[in-house]
Amino acid sequence: MKESFRWYGPNDVVTLATIRQAGAKTVVSALHNIPNGEVWGVKEIKAHQTIIEKAGLEWGVVESVPIHEDIKQRIGDFEVYIENYKKTLENLSRCGIHTVCYNFMPVLDWTRTHLYKTLEDGSTALSYEINALRAFDLYIVKRVHAQQDYSAQEIYVAKRYYESLDDLQIKSLTKSIIAGLPGAEEGYTMEQFNKQIGGYSNIDTETLRSHLIEFLKALMPTAEACKINMCIHPDDPPYSLFGIPRVVSSAADIDLLFDAVPSLNNGLTFCTGSFGVRADNNLLEMFTKHAERIHFLHFRSTQRDEEGNFHEANHLEGDVDMYAMVKAALTEERKRKNLGRKDCEIPMRPDHGHQMLDDLNKTTNPGYSAIGRLKGLAELRGLAMGIMRSGF
Ligand code: DNO
């Protein structure tokens, strides 16, 4: 696995020097300053790339070139945005960057209700509390039709949860959910959020899926010509939120996607933490079935409970069988090597980490402090070496 680390750009508190010391070889980064839908020019790409290379690293993966909402809804200027997307891929390819992560989550990218859940050892983790989400939906957003999406018991519990919150907690919950987590590219005020949700009133799961498939069909000739591996990131969490469909959540979703657009350039970011939130996702089976098109790995673990809450666990603990996943990744790499495939080292980044030690006193991007991720990377590296050295 090619060890990588996400970097949010020159303003990231976690510097490239830190990333290098963590032992990562490849940087995962994006031009966050360019508004969604606009073309990334060669000049801007090169400038960012030069900063990374001066630090002795390479820019191996783009995470993400975001998909404009118009493309997801197929409204407005979606055709222009698809053409712009193709141009961005061509420009990235010109600069020698061939792996592009993206997602197709409507309105919200990854979502958590709490960004600093204190764990037993004093470190903090990102978490998702189901009653907080429901209370937000029912009593803070006051989404039309929200009542129809929950049982009477769920509404009762959510109401009690809402009543227990003070103004500050309501503010903080609202910020966590809609202000935009790092890399999400989009954040909303309450009014904008409601408007965005409204845009999906006529878009059901199958319609959204067809929009994704149409987008990919339009993109593939360019991706193939430019040798760009597109790798879609799963929905996080992997189910519908706020009554809006999500279509990259389950084994059936990815089967449908890759059946519809079989090109290997239509690939996957295998995020164990996202898929792992659903107990009905058999990660190893999903990985093995689509291994040849997994172009990027996000390795992290989540711990879920019966009610639907989850939080980020230590990388080698929680619900993900990380030993099995690392072994599966190494197996795929060996297979590619034997087939003579050039991409036989898959970029892997330790995803999210606990805020811990000195980082507890720093303001870093939630989930993206240095030490927690460094710990995750070190554990994953050790696990990989152990597997390789023990007769694998
Ligand atoms: C969160 C990230 C996501 C991811 C995008 C990919 O930590 O994994 O924001 O970057 O969904 O487009």
XYZ file of C-alpha atoms and ligand atoms in Angstrom:
404
model
C 0.000 0.000 0.000
C 1.246 3.437 -0.806
C 1.060 5.282 2.495
C -0.645 8.611 2.099
C -1.940 11.481 4.202
C -4.539 14.111 3.527
C -3.392 17.705 3.381
C -5.864 20.587 3.212
C -3.397 23.015 1.672
C -1.105 25.802 2.875
C -3.480 26.802 5.694
C -3.607 23.312 7.161
C -2.212 23.295 10.718
C -0.827 19.858 9.888
C 2.117 20.742 7.666
C 3.736 18.824 4.859
C 6.824 18.456 7.056
C 4.657 16.684 9.629
C 3.210 14.453 6.951
C 6.676 13.521 5.820
C 7.707 12.676 9.351
C 4.645 10.478 9.675
C 6.270 8.399 6.964
C 3.673 9.012 4.258
C 4.958 9.100 0.696
C 1.958 10.514 -1.066
C -0.208 13.507 -0.378
C -3.948 13.476 -0.874
C -5.097 16.996 -1.571
C -7.405 19.301 -3.502
C -7.756 22.869 -4.694
C -10.335 23.777 -2.073
C -10.283 27.434 -3.095
C -11.803 26.775 -6.529
C -15.614 26.965 -6.408
C -17.511 23.762 -7.220
C -18.050 23.324 -10.916
C -15.202 25.514 -12.155
C -12.289 24.176 -14.180
C -9.037 23.553 -12.349
C -6.402 25.190 -14.514
C -2.981 23.672 -15.153
C -1.353 26.710 -13.590
C -3.230 26.320 -10.291
C -2.675 22.579 -10.210
C 1.048 23.006 -10.868
C 1.407 25.666 -8.170
C -0.139 23.348 -5.547
C 1.902 20.429 -6.815
C 5.119 22.406 -6.573
C 4.505 23.200 -2.906
C 4.024 19.498 -2.216
C 7.078 18.462 -4.203
C 9.284 21.056 -2.520
C 8.474 19.313 0.749
C 9.842 16.053 -0.671
C 6.441 14.497 -1.304
C 4.205 13.850 -4.303
C 0.579 14.731 -4.984
C -0.724 11.274 -5.730
C -4.469 11.560 -5.220
C -7.004 14.339 -5.600
C -9.649 14.249 -2.924
C -11.963 15.562 -4.184
C -12.962 17.150 -7.440
C -16.459 17.911 -6.148
C -19.562 17.294 -8.212
C -21.756 20.357 -8.622
C -25.294 19.996 -7.246
C -26.661 20.734 -10.722
C -25.066 17.503 -11.963
C -26.573 15.514 -9.089
C -30.013 16.932 -9.789
C -29.532 17.263 -13.576
C -30.797 20.792 -13.585
C -29.533 24.200 -14.644
C -26.053 24.211 -16.075
C -25.302 20.541 -15.463
C -23.995 20.015 -19.010
C -21.540 22.883 -18.618
C -20.370 21.468 -15.297
C -19.810 18.033 -16.822
C -17.706 19.599 -19.578
C -15.777 21.553 -16.940
C -15.206 18.340 -14.990
C -13.729 16.709 -18.079
C -11.406 19.670 -18.584
C -10.264 19.401 -14.989
C -9.450 15.714 -15.529
C -7.471 16.560 -18.659
C -5.524 19.214 -16.778
C -4.792 16.914 -13.854
C -3.583 14.269 -16.248
C -1.297 16.798 -17.922
C 0.282 17.359 -14.509
C 0.744 13.614 -13.960
C -2.095 13.129 -11.456
C -4.246 10.131 -12.271
C -6.339 9.276 -9.221
C -9.452 11.302 -8.441
C -11.730 10.696 -5.480
C -15.218 12.202 -5.433
C -18.623 11.496 -3.967
C -22.200 11.711 -5.094
C -23.864 12.496 -1.776
C -26.648 15.014 -2.322
C -26.487 18.295 -0.378
C -24.305 17.074 2.489
C -20.976 15.318 2.223
C -19.915 13.344 5.300
C -22.017 14.028 8.365
C -21.497 13.810 12.106
C -23.535 15.221 14.972
C -20.637 15.667 17.398
C -17.057 16.453 16.507
C -15.428 16.032 19.913
C -16.917 13.073 21.780
C -14.705 12.474 24.783
C -13.500 8.886 25.009
C -12.538 7.053 28.187
C -8.844 7.881 27.791
C -9.497 11.627 27.357
C -8.970 11.766 23.604
C -11.876 12.861 21.418
C -13.577 11.311 18.419
C -16.116 12.237 15.762
C -19.488 10.706 16.486
C -22.982 10.321 15.147
C -25.868 10.237 17.549
C -29.083 9.122 15.921
C -31.395 11.029 18.286
C -29.444 14.220 17.744
C -29.881 13.836 13.988
C -33.591 13.142 14.348
C -34.082 16.030 16.772
C -32.279 18.323 14.356
C -34.405 17.160 11.435
C -37.737 17.338 13.298
C -37.349 20.348 15.574
C -34.513 22.510 14.284
C -34.770 22.199 10.501
C -38.469 21.368 10.881
C -38.341 19.608 7.525
C -41.684 19.242 5.787
C -42.675 15.544 5.846
C -40.022 14.716 8.452
C -42.718 13.403 10.796
C -43.643 10.782 8.198
C -40.133 9.344 8.173
C -40.046 8.312 11.835
C -42.113 6.087 14.127
C -44.118 7.590 16.992
C -41.581 6.228 19.456
C -38.649 7.722 17.522
C -40.381 11.088 17.439
C -41.075 10.929 21.158
C -37.435 10.191 22.006
C -36.177 12.836 19.566
C -38.483 15.430 21.117
C -37.153 14.692 24.576
C -33.629 14.937 23.228
C -34.412 18.301 21.653
C -35.968 19.609 24.859
C -32.806 18.712 26.755
C -30.660 21.007 24.574
C -29.744 24.576 25.514
C -29.172 27.306 22.910
C -25.459 26.712 22.737
C -25.929 23.004 22.139
C -28.463 23.706 19.403
C -25.978 26.032 17.744
C -23.187 23.549 17.975
C -25.337 20.679 16.635
C -26.468 22.851 13.732
C -22.904 23.815 12.953
C -21.673 20.204 13.062
C -24.348 19.047 10.649
C -24.772 21.792 8.061
C -21.846 24.183 8.259
C -19.691 21.747 6.266
C -17.033 19.423 7.637
C -13.487 19.739 6.277
C -13.322 18.890 2.596
C -17.095 19.012 2.250
C -16.736 22.126 0.107
C -20.273 23.212 0.825
C -21.842 24.573 3.985
C -25.276 26.066 4.444
C -27.320 28.413 6.500
C -30.627 26.957 7.671
C -32.482 28.687 4.871
C -30.107 27.443 2.188
C -30.229 23.967 3.664
C -34.002 23.819 3.469
C -33.895 25.049 -0.093
C -31.359 22.395 -1.048
C -33.476 19.655 0.510
C -36.457 20.978 -1.444
C -34.511 20.422 -4.668
C -34.749 16.697 -4.045
C -38.515 16.518 -3.586
C -38.872 14.910 -7.029
C -35.680 12.883 -7.001
C -36.022 9.375 -5.676
C -33.304 6.750 -5.310
C -33.576 5.398 -8.830
C -33.544 8.876 -10.348
C -30.455 9.871 -8.402
C -28.773 6.613 -9.398
C -29.540 7.299 -13.047
C -28.017 10.772 -12.681
C -24.816 9.255 -11.345
C -24.716 6.692 -14.125
C -25.327 9.326 -16.799
C -22.573 11.453 -15.335
C -20.127 8.566 -15.387
C -21.056 7.501 -18.896
C -20.365 11.015 -20.077
C -17.066 11.127 -18.215
C -15.553 7.734 -19.026
C -14.197 8.469 -22.531
C -12.200 11.375 -21.069
C -11.130 9.420 -17.988
C -9.961 6.546 -20.188
C -8.124 8.781 -22.636
C -6.408 10.657 -19.799
C -5.784 7.488 -17.776
C -7.601 8.909 -14.805
C -8.916 6.495 -12.235
C -12.117 7.927 -10.859
C -12.880 6.506 -7.430
C -16.199 7.200 -5.849
C -16.340 7.559 -2.090
C -19.196 5.775 -0.301
C -21.933 7.679 1.450
C -21.034 8.587 5.003
C -23.169 7.532 6.821
C -24.325 4.941 4.319
C -28.043 5.647 4.203
C -30.529 8.347 3.315
C -30.503 11.503 5.456
C -33.259 14.137 5.669
C -35.408 12.164 3.258
C -32.830 12.624 0.487
C -31.683 9.489 -1.329
C -28.126 8.175 -1.264
C -26.935 5.624 -3.805
C -23.427 4.518 -2.810
C -24.179 2.906 0.523
C -24.521 -0.846 0.129
C -23.159 -3.870 -1.716
C -26.176 -3.760 -4.055
C -25.484 -0.064 -4.811
C -21.927 -0.665 -5.917
C -22.891 -3.777 -7.899
C -25.431 -1.701 -9.834
C -22.996 1.116 -10.417
C -20.221 -1.048 -11.798
C -22.612 -3.182 -13.872
C -23.941 -0.034 -15.499
C -20.501 1.481 -16.189
C -17.987 -1.378 -16.297
C -14.890 0.595 -17.318
C -12.107 0.049 -14.776
C -11.644 3.820 -14.756
C -14.972 3.850 -12.970
C -13.514 2.822 -9.647
C -14.027 2.901 -5.934
C -12.501 4.499 -2.864
C -12.891 1.676 -0.402
C -13.675 3.472 2.842
C -13.961 0.811 5.529
C -15.332 3.285 8.066
C -18.192 4.453 5.846
C -19.320 1.061 4.560
C -18.665 -0.400 8.024
C -21.464 1.590 9.660
C -23.977 -0.808 8.123
C -24.062 -4.238 9.707
C -25.445 -5.670 6.445
C -22.346 -4.608 4.506
C -19.939 -7.527 4.333
C -16.770 -5.515 3.773
C -14.535 -8.381 2.781
C -17.029 -9.701 0.244
C -17.557 -6.222 -1.217
C -13.841 -5.618 -1.397
C -13.037 -8.948 -3.026
C -15.821 -8.652 -5.579
C -14.694 -5.233 -6.812
C -10.999 -5.420 -5.914
C -9.701 -4.773 -9.439
C -11.321 -1.314 -9.487
C -10.364 -0.186 -5.996
C -7.996 2.680 -6.679
C -7.835 4.274 -3.250
C -8.154 3.058 0.327
C -9.525 4.898 3.343
C -8.718 2.713 6.306
C -10.480 3.501 9.579
C -12.918 1.765 11.863
C -16.218 2.746 13.385
C -18.045 1.364 16.398
C -21.807 1.159 16.020
C -24.541 0.167 18.436
C -28.014 -1.351 18.047
C -29.763 2.023 18.013
C -27.823 3.461 15.078
C -25.231 5.563 16.903
C -21.599 5.260 15.920
C -18.243 6.848 16.621
C -14.773 6.603 15.205
C -12.913 3.757 16.876
C -9.170 3.153 17.017
C -7.983 2.032 13.594
C -7.453 -1.584 14.615
C -10.538 -1.852 16.826
C -14.282 -1.299 16.334
C -16.462 -3.122 13.827
C -13.999 -3.314 10.956
C -11.833 -6.417 10.791
C -8.765 -4.427 9.795
C -6.540 -7.492 9.645
C -8.826 -8.955 6.972
C -9.020 -5.670 5.068
C -5.273 -5.063 4.993
C -4.730 -8.653 3.913
C -7.302 -8.228 1.138
C -5.554 -5.068 -0.062
C -2.153 -6.767 -0.078
C -3.633 -9.745 -1.914
C -5.041 -7.461 -4.597
C -1.713 -5.692 -4.948
C 0.071 -9.014 -5.437
C -2.490 -10.014 -8.035
C -1.955 -6.766 -9.936
C 1.793 -7.251 -9.825
C 1.456 -10.709 -11.333
C -0.793 -9.295 -14.035
C 1.793 -6.625 -14.820
C -0.554 -3.820 -13.798
C 1.252 -0.583 -13.080
C -1.112 0.366 -10.271
C 0.035 -2.425 -7.995
C 0.586 -0.105 -5.036
C -2.776 1.245 -3.949
C -2.721 4.612 -2.160
C -4.001 4.204 1.389
C -4.626 6.909 3.899
C -5.379 6.432 7.555
C -8.753 8.102 7.657
C -9.833 10.264 10.594
C -8.035 10.014 13.874
C -8.709 10.788 17.473
C -7.700 14.177 18.753
C -5.131 13.322 21.392
C -1.985 14.327 23.277
C -0.702 17.777 22.236
C -3.334 18.048 19.537
C -5.984 18.466 22.236
C -4.685 22.008 22.634
C -4.691 22.817 18.934
C -7.387 23.812 16.513
C -7.191 21.345 13.666
C -9.735 20.134 11.138
C -12.102 17.768 12.986
C -10.965 14.194 12.370
C -7.774 15.418 10.740
C -5.380 16.237 13.562
C -1.812 14.969 13.117
C -1.162 12.617 15.997
C -4.315 10.499 15.789
C -3.761 9.888 12.104
C -0.052 9.291 12.593
C -0.966 6.634 15.169
C -3.428 5.087 12.724
C -0.865 5.054 9.943
C 1.792 3.517 12.174
C -0.586 0.774 13.293
C -1.658 0.008 9.736
C 1.958 -0.050 8.574
C 2.854 -2.501 11.314
C -0.133 -4.667 10.538
C 0.796 -4.775 6.837
C 4.375 -5.697 7.601
C 3.263 -8.396 10.031
C 1.008 -9.926 7.395
C 3.679 -9.822 4.715
C 6.351 -11.300 6.954
C 4.278 -14.148 8.266
C 4.139 -16.325 5.182
C 1.537 -14.299 3.321
C -14.261 12.673 5.109
C -13.945 12.347 3.738
C -14.986 12.803 2.749
C -14.489 12.536 1.356
C -15.441 12.893 0.288
C -14.955 12.364 -1.029
O -13.471 12.559 5.967
O -13.702 11.007 3.612
O -15.208 14.172 2.878
O -13.353 13.297 1.124
O -16.687 12.410 0.527
O -15.482 13.133 -2.038
